[in-house]
Coordinates of C-alpha atoms and ligand atoms in Angstrom, one line a residue:
Chain A
M1 CA -13.4 34.0 7.7
I2 CA -11.9 32.2 10.7
E3 CA -8.3 32.6 9.9
Q4 CA -7.4 36.3 10.0
I5 CA -6.0 37.7 6.7
D6 CA -2.6 38.8 8.1
L7 CA 0.1 39.0 5.5
T8 CA 2.7 37.3 7.7
M9 CA 5.4 35.0 6.5
V10 CA 3.2 32.0 6.5
N11 CA 0.5 33.6 4.4
W12 CA 3.0 34.9 1.9
A13 CA 4.5 31.4 1.7
R14 CA 1.0 29.9 1.2
A15 CA 0.2 32.5 -1.5
T16 CA 3.5 31.8 -3.2
F17 CA 2.9 28.1 -3.2
A18 CA -0.7 28.6 -4.4
L19 CA 0.5 30.9 -7.2
T20 CA 3.2 28.5 -8.4
A21 CA 1.1 25.4 -8.1
M22 CA -1.8 27.0 -10.0
Y23 CA 0.5 28.3 -12.8
H24 CA 2.3 25.0 -13.0
W25 CA -1.1 23.3 -13.3
I26 CA -1.9 25.2 -16.5
F27 CA 0.7 23.1 -18.3
V28 CA 0.7 19.7 -16.5
P29 CA -2.8 18.3 -17.4
L30 CA -2.4 19.3 -21.0
T31 CA 0.9 17.3 -21.2
L32 CA -0.7 14.3 -19.4
G33 CA -3.8 14.3 -21.7
L34 CA -2.5 15.4 -25.0
S35 CA 0.2 12.7 -25.0
F36 CA -2.6 10.1 -25.0
I37 CA -4.6 11.9 -27.6
C38 CA -1.5 11.9 -29.9
A39 CA -1.0 8.2 -29.2
F40 CA -4.6 7.6 -30.3
F41 CA -4.2 9.6 -33.5
E42 CA -1.0 7.8 -34.4
S43 CA -2.5 4.4 -33.7
I44 CA -5.2 5.3 -36.2
Y45 CA -2.5 6.3 -38.7
V46 CA -0.6 3.1 -38.2
K47 CA -3.8 1.0 -38.5
T48 CA -5.2 2.7 -41.6
G49 CA -2.0 3.9 -43.3
D50 CA -3.8 7.1 -44.2
E51 CA -1.2 9.9 -44.5
Q52 CA -3.8 12.5 -43.4
W53 CA -3.8 10.9 -40.0
K54 CA 0.0 11.2 -39.9
K55 CA -0.2 14.9 -40.7
L56 CA -2.9 15.3 -38.0
T57 CA -0.7 13.4 -35.5
R58 CA 2.3 15.6 -36.2
F59 CA 0.3 18.8 -35.9
W60 CA -1.0 17.9 -32.4
M61 CA 2.4 16.6 -31.4
T62 CA 3.9 20.0 -32.2
L63 CA 1.4 21.6 -29.9
F64 CA 2.1 19.0 -27.3
G65 CA 5.9 19.8 -27.6
I66 CA 5.3 23.5 -27.2
N67 CA 3.3 23.0 -24.0
F68 CA 5.8 20.5 -22.7
A69 CA 8.8 22.7 -23.3
I70 CA 7.2 25.7 -21.6
G71 CA 5.8 23.8 -18.7
V72 CA 8.8 21.4 -18.1
A73 CA 10.7 22.0 -14.8
T74 CA 8.1 24.6 -13.5
G75 CA 7.3 22.0 -10.9
I76 CA 10.9 22.2 -9.6
I77 CA 10.1 25.7 -8.3
L78 CA 7.7 24.0 -5.8
E79 CA 10.6 21.9 -4.5
F80 CA 12.7 25.1 -4.1
E81 CA 9.8 26.5 -2.0
F82 CA 9.7 23.4 0.2
G83 CA 13.4 23.8 1.1
T84 CA 13.2 27.5 1.7
N85 CA 9.8 28.4 3.0
W86 CA 8.6 25.1 4.4
S87 CA 11.8 23.7 5.9
N88 CA 10.2 22.2 9.0
Y89 CA 7.8 20.3 6.9
S90 CA 10.5 19.2 4.4
W91 CA 12.7 18.0 7.1
M92 CA 9.9 16.0 8.7
V93 CA 8.9 14.2 5.5
G94 CA 12.0 14.5 3.4
D95 CA 13.2 11.1 4.2
I96 CA 10.2 9.5 2.8
F97 CA 9.4 11.5 -0.3
G98 CA 12.8 12.8 -1.3
V99 CA 14.2 9.6 -2.7
P100 CA 11.1 8.3 -4.6
L101 CA 10.6 11.8 -6.1
A102 CA 14.2 11.9 -7.2
I103 CA 14.0 8.4 -8.7
E104 CA 10.8 9.3 -10.4
G105 CA 12.3 12.5 -11.8
L106 CA 15.4 10.7 -13.1
L107 CA 13.3 7.9 -14.7
A108 CA 11.0 10.4 -16.3
F109 CA 14.0 12.3 -17.6
F110 CA 15.6 9.2 -19.3
L111 CA 12.3 7.9 -20.6
E112 CA 11.5 11.3 -22.0
A113 CA 15.0 11.9 -23.4
T114 CA 14.9 8.6 -25.3
F115 CA 11.3 8.3 -26.4
F116 CA 10.7 12.0 -26.9
A117 CA 13.6 12.1 -29.4
V118 CA 12.2 9.2 -31.3
M119 CA 8.7 10.7 -31.2
F120 CA 9.8 14.1 -32.6
F121 CA 12.9 13.2 -34.7
G122 CA 12.3 9.6 -35.6
W123 CA 9.4 9.8 -38.2
N124 CA 11.5 8.8 -41.2
R125 CA 14.2 6.9 -39.3
V126 CA 12.5 4.1 -37.3
S127 CA 9.7 1.8 -38.3
K128 CA 6.1 2.8 -37.9
G129 CA 5.7 0.3 -35.1
A130 CA 8.8 1.6 -33.2
H131 CA 7.6 5.2 -33.6
L132 CA 4.1 4.3 -32.3
F133 CA 5.7 2.5 -29.4
S134 CA 7.7 5.6 -28.5
T135 CA 4.6 7.8 -28.6
W136 CA 2.8 5.4 -26.3
M137 CA 5.8 5.3 -24.0
V138 CA 5.8 9.1 -23.8
A139 CA 2.1 9.1 -22.9
I140 CA 2.5 6.3 -20.3
G141 CA 5.7 7.8 -18.9
S142 CA 4.4 11.3 -18.5
N143 CA 1.3 10.0 -16.6
L144 CA 3.4 7.7 -14.4
S145 CA 5.6 10.6 -13.5
A146 CA 2.6 12.1 -11.8
V147 CA 2.1 9.1 -9.5
W148 CA 4.5 9.7 -6.6
I149 CA 3.8 13.4 -6.3
L150 CA 0.1 12.6 -6.0
V151 CA 0.9 9.8 -3.5
A152 CA 2.8 12.4 -1.5
N153 CA -0.1 14.8 -1.6
G154 CA -2.5 12.0 -0.7
W155 CA -0.3 11.2 2.3
M156 CA -0.5 14.8 3.5
Q157 CA -4.3 14.5 3.4
Y158 CA -4.3 11.1 5.0
P159 CA -1.1 10.2 6.7
V160 CA -0.8 6.5 6.9
G161 CA 2.1 3.9 6.9
M162 CA 4.6 6.1 8.9
K163 CA 5.8 6.5 12.4
F164 CA 7.2 9.7 13.9
N165 CA 10.8 9.4 15.2
P166 CA 11.1 11.8 18.1
D167 CA 14.9 11.8 18.1
L168 CA 15.2 13.0 14.5
A169 CA 11.9 14.9 14.3
R170 CA 11.1 12.8 11.2
F171 CA 8.3 10.6 9.9
E172 CA 9.8 7.3 8.9
M173 CA 8.1 4.8 6.5
V174 CA 6.9 1.7 8.2
D175 CA 4.5 0.4 5.5
F176 CA 5.3 1.4 1.9
L177 CA 2.2 -0.4 0.5
A178 CA -0.1 1.5 2.9
I179 CA 1.3 4.8 1.6
A180 CA 1.3 3.9 -2.1
T181 CA -2.1 2.2 -2.1
S182 CA -3.9 4.5 0.3
P183 CA -7.4 5.1 -1.0
V184 CA -6.9 8.8 -1.0
A185 CA -3.7 8.6 -3.1
I186 CA -5.5 6.3 -5.6
S187 CA -8.5 8.6 -5.7
H188 CA -6.2 11.5 -6.4
F189 CA -4.4 9.8 -9.2
V190 CA -7.4 8.5 -11.1
H191 CA -9.3 11.8 -10.7
V192 CA -6.4 13.9 -11.7
T193 CA -5.4 11.9 -14.7
S194 CA -9.0 11.5 -16.0
A195 CA -9.5 15.2 -15.5
A196 CA -6.3 15.8 -17.5
F197 CA -7.6 13.6 -20.3
L198 CA -10.8 15.7 -20.3
Y199 CA -8.8 19.0 -20.3
A200 CA -6.7 17.9 -23.3
S201 CA -9.8 16.8 -25.2
L202 CA -11.2 20.3 -24.6
F203 CA -8.0 21.7 -26.0
V204 CA -8.5 19.7 -29.2
V205 CA -12.2 20.8 -29.3
A206 CA -11.2 24.4 -28.9
V207 CA -8.6 24.5 -31.6
S208 CA -10.7 22.4 -34.0
S209 CA -13.8 24.5 -33.4
W210 CA -11.8 27.6 -34.2
Y211 CA -10.8 26.0 -37.6
L212 CA -14.4 25.2 -38.3
L213 CA -15.5 28.7 -37.5
K214 CA -12.8 30.0 -39.8
K215 CA -13.8 27.4 -42.4
R216 CA -10.2 26.2 -42.5
H217 CA -8.9 22.6 -42.5
L218 CA -12.4 21.2 -42.3
Q219 CA -11.7 17.5 -42.6
F220 CA -8.7 17.7 -40.3
A221 CA -10.8 19.5 -37.7
K222 CA -13.7 17.0 -37.9
R223 CA -11.3 14.0 -37.6
S224 CA -9.6 15.5 -34.6
L225 CA -13.0 16.3 -33.0
T226 CA -14.3 12.7 -33.5
V227 CA -11.4 11.2 -31.6
A228 CA -11.2 14.0 -29.0
C229 CA -14.9 14.1 -28.2
T230 CA -15.1 10.3 -27.8
F231 CA -12.1 10.3 -25.5
G232 CA -13.4 13.5 -23.8
L233 CA -16.9 12.0 -23.2
L234 CA -15.4 8.8 -21.7
A235 CA -13.0 10.9 -19.6
S236 CA -15.7 13.2 -18.3
L237 CA -17.9 10.3 -17.3
F238 CA -14.9 8.7 -15.5
V239 CA -14.1 12.1 -13.8
A240 CA -17.7 12.2 -12.4
F241 CA -17.4 8.7 -11.2
T242 CA -13.9 9.2 -9.6
G243 CA -15.0 12.5 -8.2
D244 CA -17.8 10.8 -6.3
E245 CA -15.3 8.3 -4.9
H246 CA -13.1 11.2 -3.9
A247 CA -15.9 12.8 -1.9
F248 CA -16.7 9.5 -0.3
H249 CA -13.1 9.1 1.0
A250 CA -13.0 12.8 2.1
A251 CA -16.1 12.1 4.2
D252 CA -14.2 9.3 5.9
V253 CA -10.7 10.9 6.4
Q254 CA -11.3 14.6 6.2
P255 CA -14.9 15.2 7.4
M256 CA -14.2 18.9 8.0
K257 CA -13.4 19.3 4.3
L258 CA -16.6 17.6 3.2
A259 CA -18.6 19.7 5.6
A260 CA -17.0 22.8 4.2
M261 CA -17.6 21.7 0.6
E262 CA -21.3 21.5 1.5
G263 CA -21.5 24.5 3.9
L264 CA -22.9 22.0 6.4
Y265 CA -22.8 23.4 10.0
Q266 CA -25.3 21.2 11.8
G267 CA -25.0 17.5 11.0
E268 CA -28.3 15.7 10.4
A269 CA -29.6 12.3 9.3
P270 CA -30.5 12.0 6.5
T271 CA -28.6 15.0 4.9
G272 CA -29.4 16.7 1.7
L273 CA -26.9 18.0 -0.8
V274 CA -27.0 21.7 -1.7
A275 CA -27.5 21.8 -5.5
V276 CA -27.6 25.6 -5.6
G277 CA -27.0 28.0 -2.7
L278 CA -26.2 31.6 -1.8
M279 CA -23.9 31.5 1.3
N280 CA -24.3 33.8 4.2
F281 CA -20.7 35.2 4.4
S282 CA -21.1 36.4 8.0
K283 CA -21.9 32.9 9.3
K284 CA -19.4 31.7 11.9
P285 CA -19.2 28.2 13.6
G286 CA -21.3 28.0 16.7
D287 CA -23.6 31.0 16.0
D288 CA -27.3 30.8 15.3
Q289 CA -27.2 32.3 11.8
D290 CA -28.4 30.3 8.8
P291 CA -25.4 29.4 6.6
F292 CA -27.5 30.1 3.5
I293 CA -29.5 33.1 2.3
F294 CA -31.0 30.8 -0.2
E295 CA -30.6 27.1 -1.0
V296 CA -32.0 24.3 -3.1
K297 CA -31.3 20.9 -1.6
I298 CA -31.4 17.4 -3.1
P299 CA -32.9 15.3 -0.2
M300 CA -30.7 12.6 1.2
A301 CA -28.1 13.0 -1.5
L302 CA -25.2 14.0 0.8
S303 CA -25.8 11.0 3.1
L304 CA -25.6 8.8 0.0
L305 CA -22.4 10.5 -1.3
A306 CA -20.7 10.5 2.1
N307 CA -21.7 7.1 3.5
R308 CA -23.4 5.2 0.6
D309 CA -26.5 5.1 2.9
I310 CA -29.4 7.5 2.3
D311 CA -30.5 7.6 6.0
S312 CA -27.0 8.1 7.5
F313 CA -25.7 11.0 9.6
V314 CA -23.2 13.4 8.1
P315 CA -21.4 15.5 10.7
G316 CA -21.4 19.3 10.2
I317 CA -18.7 21.9 11.1
D318 CA -20.3 22.5 14.5
D319 CA -20.3 18.8 15.4
L320 CA -16.7 18.6 14.4
V321 CA -15.6 21.7 16.2
Y322 CA -17.6 21.4 19.4
G323 CA -18.0 17.7 19.5
N324 CA -21.1 15.5 19.4
P325 CA -21.1 12.8 22.2
E326 CA -24.3 11.3 20.9
K327 CA -22.6 10.5 17.6
N328 CA -19.2 9.8 19.2
I329 CA -17.5 12.8 17.7
M330 CA -14.6 14.3 19.6
G331 CA -14.5 18.1 19.5
V332 CA -11.5 20.2 18.6
E333 CA -11.0 21.5 22.1
E334 CA -10.6 17.9 23.4
K335 CA -8.2 17.2 20.6
M336 CA -6.3 20.4 21.5
V337 CA -5.9 19.1 25.1
R338 CA -4.5 15.9 23.7
G339 CA -2.3 17.6 21.2
K340 CA -0.8 19.8 23.9
L341 CA 0.0 16.7 25.9
A342 CA 1.7 15.3 22.8
V343 CA 3.7 18.5 22.4
A344 CA 4.6 18.5 26.1
G345 CA 5.6 14.8 25.9
L346 CA 7.9 15.5 23.0
G347 CA 9.5 18.5 24.8
E348 CA 10.0 16.4 28.0
Y349 CA 11.4 13.6 25.9
K350 CA 13.9 15.9 24.3
A351 CA 15.0 17.4 27.6
A352 CA 15.3 14.0 29.3
K353 CA 17.4 12.7 26.5
K354 CA 19.7 15.6 26.8
T355 CA 20.3 14.9 30.5
G356 CA 20.6 11.2 29.9
D357 CA 17.6 10.4 32.1
D358 CA 16.2 7.3 30.4
L359 CA 13.4 6.7 32.8
A360 CA 12.0 10.2 32.3
A361 CA 12.5 9.8 28.6
G362 CA 10.6 6.6 28.5
K363 CA 7.7 8.2 30.4
A364 CA 7.6 11.2 28.2
L365 CA 7.7 9.1 25.1
T366 CA 4.7 7.1 26.3
L367 CA 2.8 10.4 26.9
F368 CA 3.7 11.6 23.4
E369 CA 2.8 8.3 21.7
K370 CA -0.5 8.1 23.5
N371 CA -1.5 11.5 22.1
S372 CA 0.5 11.8 18.9
D373 CA -2.5 11.3 16.6
Y374 CA -3.6 14.8 17.8
L375 CA -0.2 16.4 17.7
G376 CA -1.2 19.2 15.3
Y377 CA -4.1 20.3 17.5
G378 CA -1.5 21.1 20.2
Y379 CA -0.5 24.1 18.1
L380 CA -3.9 25.6 17.7
D381 CA -4.9 28.6 19.8
Y382 CA -8.6 28.2 19.6
A383 CA -11.0 25.5 18.3
E384 CA -12.4 27.4 15.3
Q385 CA -8.9 27.6 13.8
A386 CA -9.5 24.0 12.6
V387 CA -12.2 25.3 10.2
P388 CA -11.1 26.2 6.7
Y389 CA -12.6 29.1 4.7
V390 CA -16.0 27.7 3.9
P391 CA -17.4 29.9 1.1
L392 CA -14.3 29.5 -1.2
I393 CA -14.5 25.7 -0.8
F394 CA -18.3 25.6 -1.2
Y395 CA -18.3 27.6 -4.4
S396 CA -15.1 26.0 -5.9
F397 CA -16.7 22.6 -5.5
R398 CA -19.9 23.7 -7.2
V399 CA -17.9 25.3 -10.1
M400 CA -16.0 22.1 -10.6
V401 CA -19.0 19.8 -10.5
S402 CA -21.2 22.0 -12.6
L403 CA -18.5 22.3 -15.3
G404 CA -17.9 18.5 -15.1
T405 CA -21.6 18.0 -15.9
F406 CA -21.6 20.6 -18.6
F407 CA -18.6 18.9 -20.3
I408 CA -20.5 15.6 -20.5
F409 CA -23.3 17.4 -22.4
L410 CA -20.9 19.4 -24.6
F411 CA -19.1 16.2 -25.8
L412 CA -22.5 14.5 -26.4
V413 CA -23.8 17.4 -28.5
Y414 CA -20.6 17.6 -30.5
L415 CA -20.7 13.9 -31.2
Y416 CA -24.3 14.2 -32.3
F417 CA -23.6 17.0 -34.8
L418 CA -20.5 15.2 -36.0
Y419 CA -22.6 12.1 -36.6
K420 CA -25.2 14.2 -38.5
D421 CA -22.4 15.9 -40.4
Q422 CA -23.8 19.3 -39.5
L423 CA -21.2 20.6 -37.0
E424 CA -19.8 23.4 -39.1
K425 CA -23.2 25.0 -39.3
Q426 CA -23.5 25.3 -35.5
A427 CA -21.6 28.6 -35.0
L428 CA -22.8 29.2 -31.4
L429 CA -21.9 25.7 -30.3
L430 CA -18.4 26.0 -32.0
K431 CA -17.9 29.3 -30.1
L432 CA -18.8 27.6 -26.9
G433 CA -16.5 24.7 -27.7
A434 CA -13.6 27.1 -28.5
F435 CA -14.2 28.8 -25.1
S436 CA -14.6 25.6 -23.1
F437 CA -10.9 24.9 -22.9
F438 CA -10.7 27.9 -20.6
L439 CA -13.6 26.4 -18.6
G440 CA -11.6 23.2 -18.3
L441 CA -8.7 25.1 -16.7
I442 CA -11.1 26.8 -14.3
A443 CA -12.5 23.3 -13.3
H444 CA -9.0 22.1 -12.6
E445 CA -8.0 25.0 -10.5
A446 CA -11.3 24.9 -8.6
G447 CA -10.6 21.2 -7.9
W448 CA -7.2 22.0 -6.4
I449 CA -8.8 24.8 -4.3
V450 CA -11.2 22.3 -2.8
T451 CA -8.4 19.9 -2.1
E452 CA -5.9 22.3 -0.7
V453 CA -7.9 25.1 0.9
G454 CA -10.3 22.4 2.2
R455 CA -7.5 20.9 4.3
Q456 CA -6.4 24.1 6.0
P457 CA -5.0 24.7 8.5
W458 CA -3.1 21.4 8.0
A459 CA 0.1 20.8 6.1
I460 CA -0.2 17.2 7.3
Q461 CA -3.7 16.4 8.3
D462 CA -4.1 16.6 12.1
L463 CA -0.4 16.4 12.7
L464 CA 1.2 19.6 11.5
P465 CA -0.4 23.0 10.9
V466 CA 1.1 25.3 8.2
S467 CA 2.1 27.7 10.9
V468 CA 4.6 25.2 12.3
A469 CA 5.5 23.6 8.9
R470 CA 7.1 26.9 7.8
S471 CA 10.7 28.1 8.1
N472 CA 11.7 30.8 10.5
L473 CA 12.0 33.5 7.8
D474 CA 10.8 37.1 7.5
A475 CA 7.7 37.8 5.5
G476 CA 9.6 40.3 3.4
T477 CA 11.9 37.7 1.9
V478 CA 9.0 35.5 0.8
E479 CA 7.0 38.5 -0.5
V480 CA 9.8 39.3 -3.0
T481 CA 9.8 35.8 -4.4
F482 CA 6.0 35.9 -4.8
F483 CA 6.3 38.8 -7.2
M484 CA 9.3 37.3 -9.0
F485 CA 7.3 34.2 -9.7
L486 CA 4.4 36.2 -10.8
I487 CA 6.5 37.8 -13.4
L488 CA 8.4 34.6 -14.4
F489 CA 5.3 32.6 -14.8
T490 CA 3.3 35.3 -16.6
A491 CA 6.2 35.6 -19.1
L492 CA 6.2 31.9 -19.6
L493 CA 2.4 31.9 -20.1
I494 CA 2.7 34.7 -22.7
A495 CA 5.4 32.8 -24.5
E496 CA 3.2 29.7 -24.5
L497 CA 0.2 31.6 -25.8
K498 CA 2.2 33.4 -28.5
I499 CA 4.0 30.3 -29.9
M500 CA 0.9 28.2 -29.6
T501 CA -1.4 30.6 -31.3
K502 CA 1.2 31.2 -34.1
Q503 CA 1.5 27.4 -34.6
I504 CA -2.3 27.0 -34.6
S505 CA -2.8 29.8 -37.1
I506 CA -0.2 28.1 -39.4
G507 CA -2.2 25.0 -39.1
P508 CA -1.4 21.4 -40.1
E509 CA 1.4 21.3 -42.6
G510 CA 0.4 21.1 -46.3
D511 CA -3.3 20.4 -45.5
Chain B
M1 CA 23.6 1.5 -33.4
F2 CA 25.3 4.4 -31.6
K3 CA 25.9 6.2 -34.9
N4 CA 22.2 5.9 -35.7
A5 CA 21.3 7.2 -32.3
F6 CA 23.7 10.1 -32.6
Y7 CA 22.3 11.1 -36.0
L8 CA 18.8 10.8 -34.7
Y9 CA 19.5 13.6 -32.2
Y10 CA 22.0 15.5 -34.5
D11 CA 19.7 15.7 -37.5
G12 CA 16.7 16.2 -35.3
F13 CA 18.1 19.2 -33.6
R14 CA 19.4 20.7 -36.9
S15 CA 16.1 20.4 -38.7
M16 CA 14.0 21.9 -35.8
V17 CA 11.9 24.9 -36.6
V18 CA 9.6 25.7 -33.6
G19 CA 12.0 23.6 -31.5
R20 CA 14.8 26.2 -31.7
T21 CA 12.6 28.8 -30.0
L22 CA 11.5 26.3 -27.5
W23 CA 15.0 25.2 -26.6
K24 CA 15.9 28.9 -26.1
I25 CA 13.0 29.3 -23.8
I26 CA 14.0 26.1 -21.9
F27 CA 17.6 27.3 -21.4
I28 CA 16.6 30.8 -20.4
K29 CA 14.1 29.4 -17.9
L30 CA 16.5 26.9 -16.5
F31 CA 19.1 29.6 -16.1
I32 CA 16.7 31.9 -14.3
M33 CA 15.6 29.0 -12.1
F34 CA 18.9 27.5 -11.1
A35 CA 21.5 30.3 -11.5
I36 CA 19.3 33.1 -10.1
L37 CA 16.3 32.0 -8.2
K38 CA 17.9 28.9 -6.5
V39 CA 21.2 30.6 -5.7
F40 CA 20.0 34.0 -4.5
F41 CA 16.4 33.6 -3.4
F42 CA 15.9 29.9 -2.5
P43 CA 18.7 28.6 -0.4
N44 CA 17.7 25.5 1.5
F45 CA 17.0 26.9 4.9
L46 CA 18.2 24.0 7.0
A47 CA 21.2 23.2 4.8
T48 CA 22.5 26.8 4.9
N49 CA 21.8 27.6 8.5
F50 CA 23.0 24.4 10.1
D51 CA 26.1 22.2 9.6
T52 CA 25.0 18.8 10.8
D53 CA 21.8 16.7 10.7
T54 CA 21.7 16.7 14.5
E55 CA 21.6 20.5 14.6
R56 CA 18.8 20.5 11.9
A57 CA 16.8 17.9 13.9
D58 CA 17.3 20.0 17.0
H59 CA 16.1 23.1 15.3
V60 CA 12.9 21.4 14.0
L61 CA 12.3 19.8 17.4
K62 CA 12.6 23.2 19.0
N63 CA 10.0 24.5 16.6
L64 CA 7.8 21.6 17.4
T65 CA 8.1 21.7 21.2
E66 CA 8.3 25.5 21.6
P67 CA 5.7 26.5 19.0
S68 CA 6.1 30.2 19.9
S69 CA 9.6 30.0 18.4
A70 CA 8.0 28.9 15.1
N71 CA 5.1 31.3 15.3
G72 CA 6.8 34.4 16.7
N73 CA 9.1 35.2 13.8
H74 CA 6.7 36.8 11.4
Ligands
HEM1 C1 -18.2 15.9 -12.3 C2 -18.2 15.8 -11.0 C3 -16.9 16.0 -10.2 C4 -16.9 15.6 -8.9 C5 -18.0 14.9 -8.1 C6 -15.6 15.9 -8.4 C7 -15.2 15.7 -7.0 C8 -14.0 16.1 -6.5 C9 -13.7 16.1 -5.1 C10 -14.6 15.6 -4.0 C11 -12.4 16.6 -5.0 C12 -11.6 16.9 -3.7 C13 -11.2 15.7 -3.0 C14 -10.5 15.8 -1.8 O1 -9.6 16.7 -1.6 O2 -10.7 15.0 -0.9 C15 -11.9 16.9 -6.3 C16 -10.7 17.5 -6.6 C17 -10.2 17.7 -7.9 N1 -11.0 17.7 -9.0 FE1 -12.9 17.1 -9.2 N2 -14.9 16.5 -9.3 C18 -15.6 16.6 -10.5 C19 -15.3 17.1 -11.7 C20 -14.0 17.6 -12.0 C21 -13.6 18.2 -13.3 C22 -14.6 18.4 -14.4 C23 -12.3 18.5 -13.2 C24 -11.4 19.1 -14.2 C25 -11.6 19.1 -15.5 C26 -11.9 18.1 -11.8 C27 -10.6 18.3 -11.4 C28 -10.2 18.1 -10.0 C29 -8.8 18.4 -9.6 C30 -7.6 18.8 -10.4 C31 -8.9 18.2 -8.2 C32 -7.7 18.3 -7.2 C33 -6.9 17.1 -7.2 C34 -7.5 16.0 -6.4 O3 -7.8 16.2 -5.2 O4 -7.6 14.9 -7.0 N3 -12.9 17.6 -11.2 N4 -12.9 16.6 -7.2

């Protein structure tokens, strides 16, 4: 591991953020996906007028409500952390993301307060059409409320459309469209929402499979499964497609992350993709060891994934760290020299401004601006610090993709047995289906590990490492909050599981 | 119109079953988050330690230009 495991403030702050984000993410994708599934169920009810579909819709809506209530506002804790643990970062980007996030929050609140009320309380008070409209608005609104936070995350991975103001130490927006429509932000949004649809479909599969195994609510379960498996199959195909796009953009804007995802140290043309591999944990950048103890490669596949060209060169970690003049790749050491010039320029500018020396300030500003693309490298002590922890990223990526492939087959097999009307006889398959919701959660968390661990050491890619993004606090203060969150979130999770399982065992009303 | 909207919420809340427990959880959670965590454990670092935006900008600039001041305080 390149970064030493030292439990200093920055590592506790990272651990706390990872803990809260991962717990928060247990609830979020279920809200995003289940809202749509409820809207589908209700649309079928309105179209057919069959009261069984209404019962079914109301049952899944209750589970949606439980998950929403437990998960709501857990994301605000992440904002607390920004202000306390990551104050330098917050200050630097607050101007840009603070207002849109607040507007989004308010909009989501009013949308939810209005349409949620109609959705839950309005069954016998408003027309069928008005009720259905509210359910769709809840689904669309919940998903839209994920937009700006993913745009913000996309910007941290690929900072475009902003300019650094050296007087205020802040990034200021110069091109809103460039930020909102950056390919990385769009990739994020479509991959995350489709993965959320897939996750919620797995939830319906899990609960319905349990009913079939228990020989309860058979018709209800099969109807639910027909819709969820169809939606889940489409979602999982889309997830694979958007995931491929995601990797393509990563190759372009975060080549180090892609190299880490593949455990690729020496770039080559063409490059194969490691389908299965056992990593050599003692491998370090620049040494002669083989990164794999054992590997099976699909020839040329990585070249195709990264550049859409089967013969193309894909840079490895060593190319990116030590440079590769033949391929026009600047090494980290050279970037560090430029980064240190940017840091010095900024310091001289600040000093000159204080003494009112405009000429010196102008010169210093030019020095800063010439090198500001490499600002973050100015804070590194040695080149290998720019390499994230490869094995975790490599294996997380494989877990996510293998599960993604597995889910496609799972939905296909379920649909086949539903079509043959033999599903309730497939006990093993049903057990697998009941368990697969948990696998969906693992795929989600693995995805975030690839995205977030893969971009270390950067808080903002190339511009701000986490060690500078943090607040000047003691490790002890942050350590305490880590354990407090662990307790709070675990309590919430237990509450969710208890209420949810109780409601599931009660089953759809009057069925 | 307003009366209808009022009764939608009023009757809705009154007839809740699982909802009651959920609202309790929501309020307890919000209380813990805002009245305990935010107040005692998550003060906004720059807002509480500095009075003006100029001071805050200066502090961040200091961390950016003298990185040892950001890295040294473990
Ligand atoms: C089937 C093939 C899949 C491929 C090729 C794929 C590809 C990717 C890639 C390349 C990233 C990281 C992108 C970056 O940071 O630049 C990513 C992130 C992510 N993936 Fe996947 N993925 C797949 C399946 C799944 C599945 C099945 C799930 C969950 C059910 C999932 C959920 C996520 C999440 C939550 C993230 C983090 C958010 C984001 O960066 O968008 N992925 N995926």
